């Protein structure tokens, strides 16, 4: 069978970092003001007072210490608590496309590829800036790539589902090179007024170049040994924002039109699903978990990753075997495992085995088993 390789990755990191302290200060200022303004109703028992957030809880429960965002001033303003981003005119690049082009250029440079080597562009992410025309077609145009592009969304698993899609196209021979970009402005769908989740997400964009092994000239590329995808319906991570919202105007602006989750249930249900998929996938490929040199896992929660690592390896993973970036970037949805892969793969040796794994809403899980080339 035709061998496919990941020959380059790239990361665009937004210009502003927000610490837990800044986010908690903003939330607590908002909560106090809300409680003062509604003191009488709270007193009468008609309304619940808002509890304050705290930094210790966030670090302990999630491992997150800071996050990058495309706009900071709106997020840390207690009267706004949302990003403020200028709407671009139709003649300017959209924000997602601009982030994507930056990450894509880095990935293509690493892969020794020019736009002429790419036949397909996939924008694979959780939230698209508009329904159409596809952001992927705009990215394709901005980079001067012939061929075609399309957008796809499998929430946090979008990048790994994109990798399997790219592998299938490359193996069938319909394309010679694929560029996947994962622009994630998670601050746009995060409810900064929800104490349970206001700290969870950050913004970023990652890019991946895939091609057939015979055209690869990049040093230290990764052969894709196999991919495995799984989905199982769940409402525990949900966002009801959509084009039919205007048909029910009374619901516009309600909490369910932003990210909502039952974090504890997600934790309990997704950890076994992911661990089992990884173990089954390795067994089907005739590989032993102890041969895994590194796992680049989805970046949502540190304890969740520790559990998965223990279940797969049968022991506590060493830090270098399972690096995390969520302390700096927070959860960046589909981009998390790719940032980690991009930052922590160059030290590995020819023949080393690794696993990229994402998981999230759907539920969805995506595995990509890779082996390092010369
Ligand atoms: N500050 C202080 N306390 C807080 C708080 C905050 N910001 N948010 C919640 N708490 C409190 C809760 O009120 C609760 O208090 P109680 O025990 O008195 O009722 C307690 O902390 C525990 O809350 P819980 O929501 O059960 O926390 P948790 O340990 O499950 O951690 C998450 C929350 C979201 C970090 C964790 O569940 C998680 O990461 N889950 C997986 C999520 C995931 O992967 N999602 C995918 C998204 S793409």
PDB file of N, CA, C and O in Angstrom, residues 215-242:
ATOM      1  N   UNK A 215       7.528  11.246  -2.451  1.00  0.00           N
ATOM      2  CA  UNK A 215       7.807  12.646  -2.808  1.00  0.00           C
ATOM      3  C   UNK A 215       8.444  13.410  -1.644  1.00  0.00           C
ATOM      4  O   UNK A 215       8.801  14.575  -1.786  1.00  0.00           O
ATOM      5  N   UNK A 216       8.587  12.744  -0.507  1.00  0.00           N
ATOM      6  CA  UNK A 216       9.037  13.453   0.704  1.00  0.00           C
ATOM      7  C   UNK A 216      10.548  13.695   0.684  1.00  0.00           C
ATOM      8  O   UNK A 216      11.338  12.759   0.534  1.00  0.00           O
ATOM      9  N   UNK A 217      10.929  14.967   0.859  1.00  0.00           N
ATOM     10  CA  UNK A 217      12.363  15.309   0.928  1.00  0.00           C
ATOM     11  C   UNK A 217      12.722  15.869   2.309  1.00  0.00           C
ATOM     12  O   UNK A 217      13.890  16.161   2.567  1.00  0.00           O
ATOM     13  N   UNK A 218      11.723  16.043   3.161  1.00  0.00           N
ATOM     14  CA  UNK A 218      11.985  16.619   4.496  1.00  0.00           C
ATOM     15  C   UNK A 218      12.686  15.590   5.373  1.00  0.00           C
ATOM     16  O   UNK A 218      12.362  14.405   5.328  1.00  0.00           O
ATOM     17  N   UNK A 219      13.638  16.065   6.180  1.00  0.00           N
ATOM     18  CA  UNK A 219      14.316  15.182   7.151  1.00  0.00           C
ATOM     19  C   UNK A 219      13.410  14.966   8.356  1.00  0.00           C
ATOM     20  O   UNK A 219      12.685  15.866   8.765  1.00  0.00           O
ATOM     21  N   UNK A 220      13.440  13.750   8.901  1.00  0.00           N
ATOM     22  CA  UNK A 220      12.696  13.483  10.132  1.00  0.00           C
ATOM     23  C   UNK A 220      11.193  13.542   9.983  1.00  0.00           C
ATOM     24  O   UNK A 220      10.504  13.932  10.918  1.00  0.00           O
ATOM     25  N   UNK A 221      10.684  13.163   8.795  1.00  0.00           N
ATOM     26  CA  UNK A 221       9.225  13.115   8.623  1.00  0.00           C
ATOM     27  C   UNK A 221       8.681  11.883   9.361  1.00  0.00           C
ATOM     28  O   UNK A 221       9.455  11.039   9.823  1.00  0.00           O
ATOM     29  N   UNK A 222       7.368  11.798   9.465  1.00  0.00           N
ATOM     30  CA  UNK A 222       6.724  10.696  10.204  1.00  0.00           C
ATOM     31  C   UNK A 222       5.807   9.925   9.273  1.00  0.00           C
ATOM     32  O   UNK A 222       4.853  10.488   8.721  1.00  0.00           O
ATOM     33  N   UNK A 223       6.094   8.623   9.122  1.00  0.00           N
ATOM     34  CA  UNK A 223       5.203   7.779   8.310  1.00  0.00           C
ATOM     35  C   UNK A 223       3.933   7.472   9.112  1.00  0.00           C
ATOM     36  O   UNK A 223       4.016   7.139  10.300  1.00  0.00           O
ATOM     37  N   UNK A 224       2.792   7.598   8.467  1.00  0.00           N
ATOM     38  CA  UNK A 224       1.531   7.252   9.133  1.00  0.00           C
ATOM     39  C   UNK A 224       1.331   5.738   8.988  1.00  0.00           C
ATOM     40  O   UNK A 224       1.132   5.224   7.888  1.00  0.00           O
ATOM     41  N   UNK A 225       1.411   5.001  10.103  1.00  0.00           N
ATOM     42  CA  UNK A 225       1.243   3.540  10.063  1.00  0.00           C
ATOM     43  C   UNK A 225      -0.223   3.154   9.986  1.00  0.00           C
ATOM     44  O   UNK A 225      -0.574   2.113   9.424  1.00  0.00           O
ATOM     45  N   UNK A 226      -1.070   3.981  10.589  1.00  0.00           N
ATOM     46  CA  UNK A 226      -2.500   3.677  10.565  1.00  0.00           C
ATOM     47  C   UNK A 226      -3.284   4.718  11.329  1.00  0.00           C
ATOM     48  O   UNK A 226      -2.736   5.416  12.191  1.00  0.00           O
ATOM     49  N   UNK A 227      -4.549   4.832  10.997  1.00  0.00           N
ATOM     50  CA  UNK A 227      -5.427   5.768  11.706  1.00  0.00           C
ATOM     51  C   UNK A 227      -6.645   4.995  12.187  1.00  0.00           C
ATOM     52  O   UNK A 227      -6.996   3.957  11.622  1.00  0.00           O
ATOM     53  N   UNK A 228      -7.276   5.494  13.235  1.00  0.00           N
ATOM     54  CA  UNK A 228      -8.479   4.829  13.759  1.00  0.00           C
ATOM     55  C   UNK A 228      -9.392   5.925  14.322  1.00  0.00           C
ATOM     56  O   UNK A 228      -8.945   6.735  15.149  1.00  0.00           O
ATOM     57  N   UNK A 229     -10.624   5.975  13.847  1.00  0.00           N
ATOM     58  CA  UNK A 229     -11.576   6.994  14.300  1.00  0.00           C
ATOM     59  C   UNK A 229     -12.783   6.330  14.961  1.00  0.00           C
ATOM     60  O   UNK A 229     -13.184   5.235  14.563  1.00  0.00           O
ATOM     61  N   UNK A 230     -13.362   7.038  15.947  1.00  0.00           N
ATOM     62  CA  UNK A 230     -14.587   6.516  16.574  1.00  0.00           C
ATOM     63  C   UNK A 230     -15.457   7.684  17.032  1.00  0.00           C
ATOM     64  O   UNK A 230     -14.945   8.682  17.541  1.00  0.00           O
ATOM     65  N   UNK A 231     -16.770   7.524  16.851  1.00  0.00           N
ATOM     66  CA  UNK A 231     -17.702   8.523  17.384  1.00  0.00           C
ATOM     67  C   UNK A 231     -18.849   7.823  18.113  1.00  0.00           C
ATOM     68  O   UNK A 231     -19.211   6.694  17.775  1.00  0.00           O
ATOM     69  N   UNK A 232     -19.382   8.514  19.110  1.00  0.00           N
ATOM     70  CA  UNK A 232     -20.508   7.972  19.884  1.00  0.00           C
ATOM     71  C   UNK A 232     -21.299   9.175  20.386  1.00  0.00           C
ATOM     72  O   UNK A 232     -20.720  10.043  21.052  1.00  0.00           O
ATOM     73  N   UNK A 233     -22.582   9.224  20.070  1.00  0.00           N
ATOM     74  CA  UNK A 233     -23.345  10.440  20.349  1.00  0.00           C
ATOM     75  C   UNK A 233     -23.461  10.731  21.846  1.00  0.00           C
ATOM     76  O   UNK A 233     -23.736   9.853  22.645  1.00  0.00           O
ATOM     77  N   UNK A 234     -23.233  11.992  22.197  1.00  0.00           N
ATOM     78  CA  UNK A 234     -23.394  12.444  23.582  1.00  0.00           C
ATOM     79  C   UNK A 234     -23.738  13.927  23.586  1.00  0.00           C
ATOM     80  O   UNK A 234     -23.237  14.695  22.765  1.00  0.00           O
ATOM     81  N   UNK A 235     -24.595  14.320  24.555  1.00  0.00           N
ATOM     82  CA  UNK A 235     -24.921  15.742  24.725  1.00  0.00           C
ATOM     83  C   UNK A 235     -24.053  16.411  25.773  1.00  0.00           C
ATOM     84  O   UNK A 235     -24.287  17.569  26.116  1.00  0.00           O
ATOM     85  N   UNK A 236     -23.071  15.700  26.299  1.00  0.00           N
ATOM     86  CA  UNK A 236     -22.305  16.241  27.435  1.00  0.00           C
ATOM     87  C   UNK A 236     -21.330  17.354  27.057  1.00  0.00           C
ATOM     88  O   UNK A 236     -20.822  18.041  27.947  1.00  0.00           O
ATOM     89  N   UNK A 237     -21.046  17.510  25.781  1.00  0.00           N
ATOM     90  CA  UNK A 237     -20.332  18.718  25.308  1.00  0.00           C
ATOM     91  C   UNK A 237     -21.176  19.204  24.135  1.00  0.00           C
ATOM     92  O   UNK A 237     -21.331  18.486  23.135  1.00  0.00           O
ATOM     93  N   UNK A 238     -21.732  20.375  24.278  1.00  0.00           N
ATOM     94  CA  UNK A 238     -22.698  20.790  23.261  1.00  0.00           C
ATOM     95  C   UNK A 238     -22.705  22.308  23.076  1.00  0.00           C
ATOM     96  O   UNK A 238     -22.424  23.054  24.010  1.00  0.00           O
ATOM     97  N   UNK A 239     -23.054  22.735  21.867  1.00  0.00           N
ATOM     98  CA  UNK A 239     -23.223  24.155  21.554  1.00  0.00           C
ATOM     99  C   UNK A 239     -24.369  24.245  20.558  1.00  0.00           C
ATOM    100  O   UNK A 239     -24.287  23.670  19.465  1.00  0.00           O
ATOM    101  N   UNK A 240     -25.445  24.946  20.922  1.00  0.00           N
ATOM    102  CA  UNK A 240     -26.630  24.982  20.054  1.00  0.00           C
ATOM    103  C   UNK A 240     -26.653  26.195  19.128  1.00  0.00           C
ATOM    104  O   UNK A 240     -27.695  26.513  18.552  1.00  0.00           O
ATOM    105  N   UNK A 241     -25.501  26.864  18.979  1.00  0.00           N
ATOM    106  CA  UNK A 241     -25.437  27.997  18.048  1.00  0.00           C
ATOM    107  C   UNK A 241     -25.601  27.470  16.622  1.00  0.00           C
ATOM    108  O   UNK A 241     -25.037  26.449  16.265  1.00  0.00           O
ATOM    109  N   UNK A 242     -26.395  28.156  15.829  1.00  0.00           N
ATOM    110  CA  UNK A 242     -26.548  27.693  14.451  1.00  0.00           C
ATOM    111  C   UNK A 242     -27.478  28.550  13.625  1.00  0.00           C
ATOM    112  O   UNK A 242     -28.088  29.496  14.129  1.00  0.00           O
TER     113      UNK A 242
END
